[in-house]
Coordinates of C-alpha atoms and ligand atoms in Angstrom, one line a residue:
M107 CA -0.7 51.3 -23.6
L108 CA 2.1 53.6 -22.1
A109 CA -0.5 56.3 -21.5
L110 CA -2.8 53.6 -19.8
L111 CA 0.3 52.3 -17.3
C112 CA 1.1 56.2 -16.4
A113 CA -2.4 57.0 -15.7
C114 CA -2.6 53.8 -13.3
W115 CA 0.7 54.8 -11.5
F116 CA -0.5 58.5 -11.2
L117 CA -3.7 57.4 -9.7
V118 CA -2.0 55.0 -7.2
A119 CA 0.5 57.7 -6.4
C120 CA -2.2 60.0 -5.5
A121 CA -4.8 57.7 -3.5
S122 CA -1.7 56.6 -1.3
G123 CA -0.6 60.3 -0.9
A124 CA 2.8 59.7 -2.4
S125 CA 4.6 62.5 -4.2
V126 CA 5.3 61.7 -7.6
G127 CA 9.2 62.2 -8.0
F128 CA 12.2 60.6 -8.8
D129 CA 14.7 59.1 -6.7
A130 CA 18.3 60.2 -7.9
S131 CA 20.1 57.2 -6.0
L132 CA 18.1 54.8 -7.7
G133 CA 18.2 56.3 -11.0
G134 CA 14.7 55.8 -11.5
P135 CA 11.3 56.8 -10.3
E136 CA 10.4 56.8 -6.6
E137 CA 8.3 54.0 -5.4
P138 CA 5.1 55.5 -5.9
N139 CA 3.7 52.9 -3.2
R140 CA 5.6 53.4 -0.6
D141 CA 3.2 55.5 1.6
L142 CA 0.1 52.6 0.5
R143 CA 3.0 50.2 2.0
A144 CA 3.6 52.4 5.4
I145 CA -0.6 52.3 5.6
V146 CA -0.7 48.5 5.4
T147 CA 1.9 48.3 7.8
E148 CA 0.5 50.4 10.5
T149 CA -2.9 49.0 9.8
R150 CA -1.7 45.3 10.2
E151 CA -0.1 46.5 13.6
E152 CA -3.4 48.0 14.8
I153 CA -4.9 45.0 14.2
A154 CA -2.1 42.8 16.2
R155 CA -2.2 45.4 18.9
R156 CA -6.3 44.9 19.0
R157 CA -5.8 41.2 19.1
R158 CA -3.4 41.4 21.7
E159 CA -5.7 44.1 23.5
A160 CA -8.5 41.6 23.0
T161 CA -6.6 38.6 25.0
V162 CA -5.9 41.0 28.1
L163 CA -8.1 40.4 30.9
Y164 CA -9.3 42.9 33.6
A165 CA -10.3 42.4 37.3
A166 CA -11.6 44.6 39.9
C167 CA -11.8 43.8 43.4
H168 CA -13.7 46.3 45.9
V169 CA -12.4 45.7 49.3
Q170 CA -15.0 46.3 52.3
P171 CA -14.9 46.1 55.8
S172 CA -15.8 42.4 57.1
A173 CA -19.5 42.8 58.0
S174 CA -18.6 40.7 61.1
L175 CA -16.4 43.3 62.5
D176 CA -16.8 45.5 65.7
T177 CA -17.5 49.1 64.1
T178 CA -15.0 49.9 66.4
E179 CA -12.2 47.7 64.3
P180 CA -10.2 49.2 61.6
Q181 CA -12.7 50.1 58.5
V182 CA -10.6 49.1 55.8
T183 CA -11.9 50.1 52.2
G184 CA -9.9 50.1 48.6
L185 CA -9.4 48.5 45.4
V186 CA -7.5 45.3 44.6
L187 CA -7.1 45.2 40.5
F188 CA -5.4 42.5 38.3
R189 CA -4.3 42.6 35.0
Q190 CA -3.2 39.3 32.7
L191 CA -1.7 39.9 29.8
A192 CA -2.0 37.0 27.8
P193 CA -3.9 33.5 28.5
G194 CA -1.9 31.5 31.2
G195 CA 0.6 34.5 32.0
R196 CA 1.1 35.8 35.4
L197 CA -1.0 38.5 37.2
D198 CA -0.1 41.8 37.6
A199 CA -1.7 43.8 40.5
Y200 CA -2.5 47.2 42.0
F201 CA -3.2 47.4 46.0
D202 CA -4.9 50.2 47.2
L203 CA -6.3 50.3 50.6
K204 CA -6.8 52.6 53.9
G205 CA -8.5 52.6 57.0
F206 CA -5.8 50.9 59.0
P207 CA -4.7 52.0 62.2
S208 CA -2.4 55.2 61.7
E209 CA 0.4 54.0 63.5
P210 CA 3.9 55.6 63.5
N211 CA 5.5 52.5 62.8
I212 CA 5.1 50.7 59.3
S213 CA 3.3 47.5 59.7
C214 CA 2.9 44.5 57.6
R215 CA -0.7 42.8 56.6
A216 CA -1.2 40.0 54.6
I217 CA -3.3 39.6 51.7
H218 CA -4.4 36.2 50.3
V219 CA -6.7 34.9 47.9
H220 CA -9.3 32.7 49.6
Q221 CA -11.6 29.8 48.3
F222 CA -15.3 31.4 48.1
G223 CA -16.5 34.9 47.0
D224 CA -18.9 34.6 50.0
L225 CA -18.4 37.8 52.0
M226 CA -21.7 37.2 54.3
P227 CA -22.1 37.0 57.4
G228 CA -18.3 38.6 57.3
C229 CA -14.7 37.3 55.5
D230 CA -14.8 34.3 57.5
A231 CA -17.5 33.2 55.0
T232 CA -14.6 33.1 52.4
G233 CA -13.3 29.8 53.8
P234 CA -9.6 29.0 53.6
H235 CA -6.7 30.0 51.2
Y236 CA -7.8 29.3 47.7
N237 CA -5.4 26.1 47.3
P238 CA -6.7 24.3 43.8
L239 CA -3.3 21.7 43.7
G240 CA -3.6 20.6 47.5
V241 CA -0.3 22.7 48.5
P242 CA 1.4 23.9 51.6
H243 CA 1.2 27.9 52.4
P244 CA 2.6 30.2 51.0
Q245 CA 2.7 28.3 47.6
H246 CA -0.9 28.7 47.0
P247 CA -2.0 31.1 43.8
G248 CA -3.1 33.9 46.1
D249 CA -0.7 34.0 48.3
F250 CA 0.1 37.6 47.7
G251 CA 2.5 37.8 51.3
N252 CA 2.8 40.9 53.1
F253 CA 2.3 44.6 52.7
A254 CA 3.5 47.5 54.3
V255 CA 1.1 49.8 55.9
R256 CA 2.1 53.3 56.1
G257 CA -0.1 56.3 58.3
G258 CA -3.1 54.1 57.8
S259 CA -2.9 53.4 54.1
L260 CA -1.4 50.8 51.7
W261 CA -0.5 51.1 47.6
R262 CA 1.6 49.1 45.8
Y263 CA 1.9 47.5 42.4
R264 CA 3.0 43.6 42.4
P265 CA 3.6 42.3 38.9
G266 CA 4.4 38.3 38.4
L267 CA 1.4 37.1 40.6
A268 CA 1.3 33.4 40.2
A269 CA -2.3 33.7 39.9
S270 CA -5.0 33.6 37.0
L271 CA -8.1 35.6 35.7
S272 CA -8.6 32.5 33.1
G273 CA -8.8 28.8 32.9
P274 CA -9.6 26.1 35.8
H275 CA -7.7 27.7 38.4
S276 CA -9.1 31.0 37.8
I277 CA -9.5 33.4 40.9
V278 CA -12.5 35.0 39.6
G279 CA -15.4 34.9 42.0
R280 CA -13.1 34.3 44.6
A281 CA -12.3 36.4 47.1
V282 CA -9.4 38.6 48.4
V283 CA -8.8 38.8 52.0
V284 CA -6.9 41.5 54.3
H285 CA -5.8 40.3 57.3
A286 CA -5.0 42.2 60.6
G287 CA -1.2 40.2 61.1
E288 CA 1.8 39.6 59.0
D289 CA 2.0 36.6 57.4
D290 CA 4.6 33.9 58.5
L291 CA 5.2 32.7 55.5
G292 CA 5.0 29.2 56.3
L293 CA 8.0 29.5 58.9
G294 CA 5.8 29.4 61.9
G295 CA 6.5 25.9 63.1
N296 CA 2.6 24.8 63.5
A297 CA 0.1 23.6 61.3
A298 CA -1.8 27.0 60.6
S299 CA 1.6 28.3 59.4
V300 CA 1.4 26.1 56.4
Q301 CA -2.4 26.8 56.0
N302 CA -2.5 30.2 56.4
G303 CA 0.5 31.8 57.4
N304 CA -0.9 32.6 60.9
A305 CA -2.0 35.9 59.2
G306 CA -4.5 36.8 61.7
R307 CA -8.2 37.8 62.0
R308 CA -9.8 38.8 58.8
L309 CA -10.2 42.8 58.6
A310 CA -11.8 43.5 54.8
C311 CA -12.4 41.3 51.9
C312 CA -14.1 41.5 48.6
V313 CA -15.1 39.3 45.4
V314 CA -12.9 39.0 42.1
G315 CA -14.9 40.1 39.4
L316 CA -13.5 40.4 35.8
C317 CA -14.2 44.3 34.3
G318 CA -12.7 46.5 31.4
P319 CA -9.1 48.7 31.4
E320 CA -10.6 51.6 32.8
H321 CA -9.8 51.2 36.5
W322 CA -6.5 49.6 35.6
E323 CA -5.5 52.9 33.7
R324 CA -7.0 55.5 36.3
L325 CA -5.0 53.6 39.1
A326 CA -1.9 53.2 36.8
Q327 CA -1.7 57.3 36.2
E328 CA -2.6 57.7 40.0
H329 CA 0.3 55.5 40.9
Q330 CA 2.8 57.1 38.2
Q331 CA 1.7 60.5 40.2
R332 CA 2.5 59.2 43.5
R333 CA 5.4 58.1 42.5
E334 CA 6.6 61.2 40.8
R335 CA 5.4 63.1 43.9
K336 CA 7.7 60.8 46.3
K337 CA 10.5 61.4 43.9
R338 CA 10.2 65.0 44.0
R339 CA 10.1 64.8 48.0
Q340 CA 13.2 62.6 48.1
E341 CA 15.2 64.8 45.8
S342 CA 14.2 68.2 47.6
K343 CA 15.0 66.6 51.1
A344 CA 18.2 65.5 49.4
A345 CA 18.9 69.0 48.1
Ligands
LIG239 CU1 -5.9 34.9 54.1
LIG240 ZN1 -1.7 30.4 51.6

């Protein structure tokens, strides 16, 4: 019987990759299942990570110039990406746009989610701001506010946006619109201010569609590299 128990213990230790030995501090044999338990823990953590990852939603919006714009107008293109880590959670977003007039000073451009994912005959077809709760601007879920444009381009990471990629107020299938002007954030003192922020003409737009994590991972890496380059430039200037 003792021989059988020893044989079983030896097999378990070998299967788990554990070394067979003795722990002097405990005064007995080193726990043979320790590595096995580590494997089980790692497997559980991996399953939990994959479950969490399965609930993450990603969406992409490939921005194109409004089809109704004259070709002499700024031709704004680029990508807006969204990520929702958990159902009901807020959105993180990357905005990466170019084609604005290359002005010497920084300008501000408004970006919103509009009601319809219809881009023809131009961004005007996207209708008013997406406003499922009937509230004034700038309390709409897609009121992303103003974005600084430098040297004709705009790139920005914005966490914690109030919009959603799931549920009854999802912005999937709706449009992101890039405006020519600045959002007055409802402080303009007229009716349009609490509807759309008097943000001016619609330069470019796109339809939000669900996608995999690849775009997000690529842009996150690019933004990290940009931040590092910017930091190095600032450090070399300060030196
Ligand atoms: Cu708008
Ligand atoms: Zn709004």
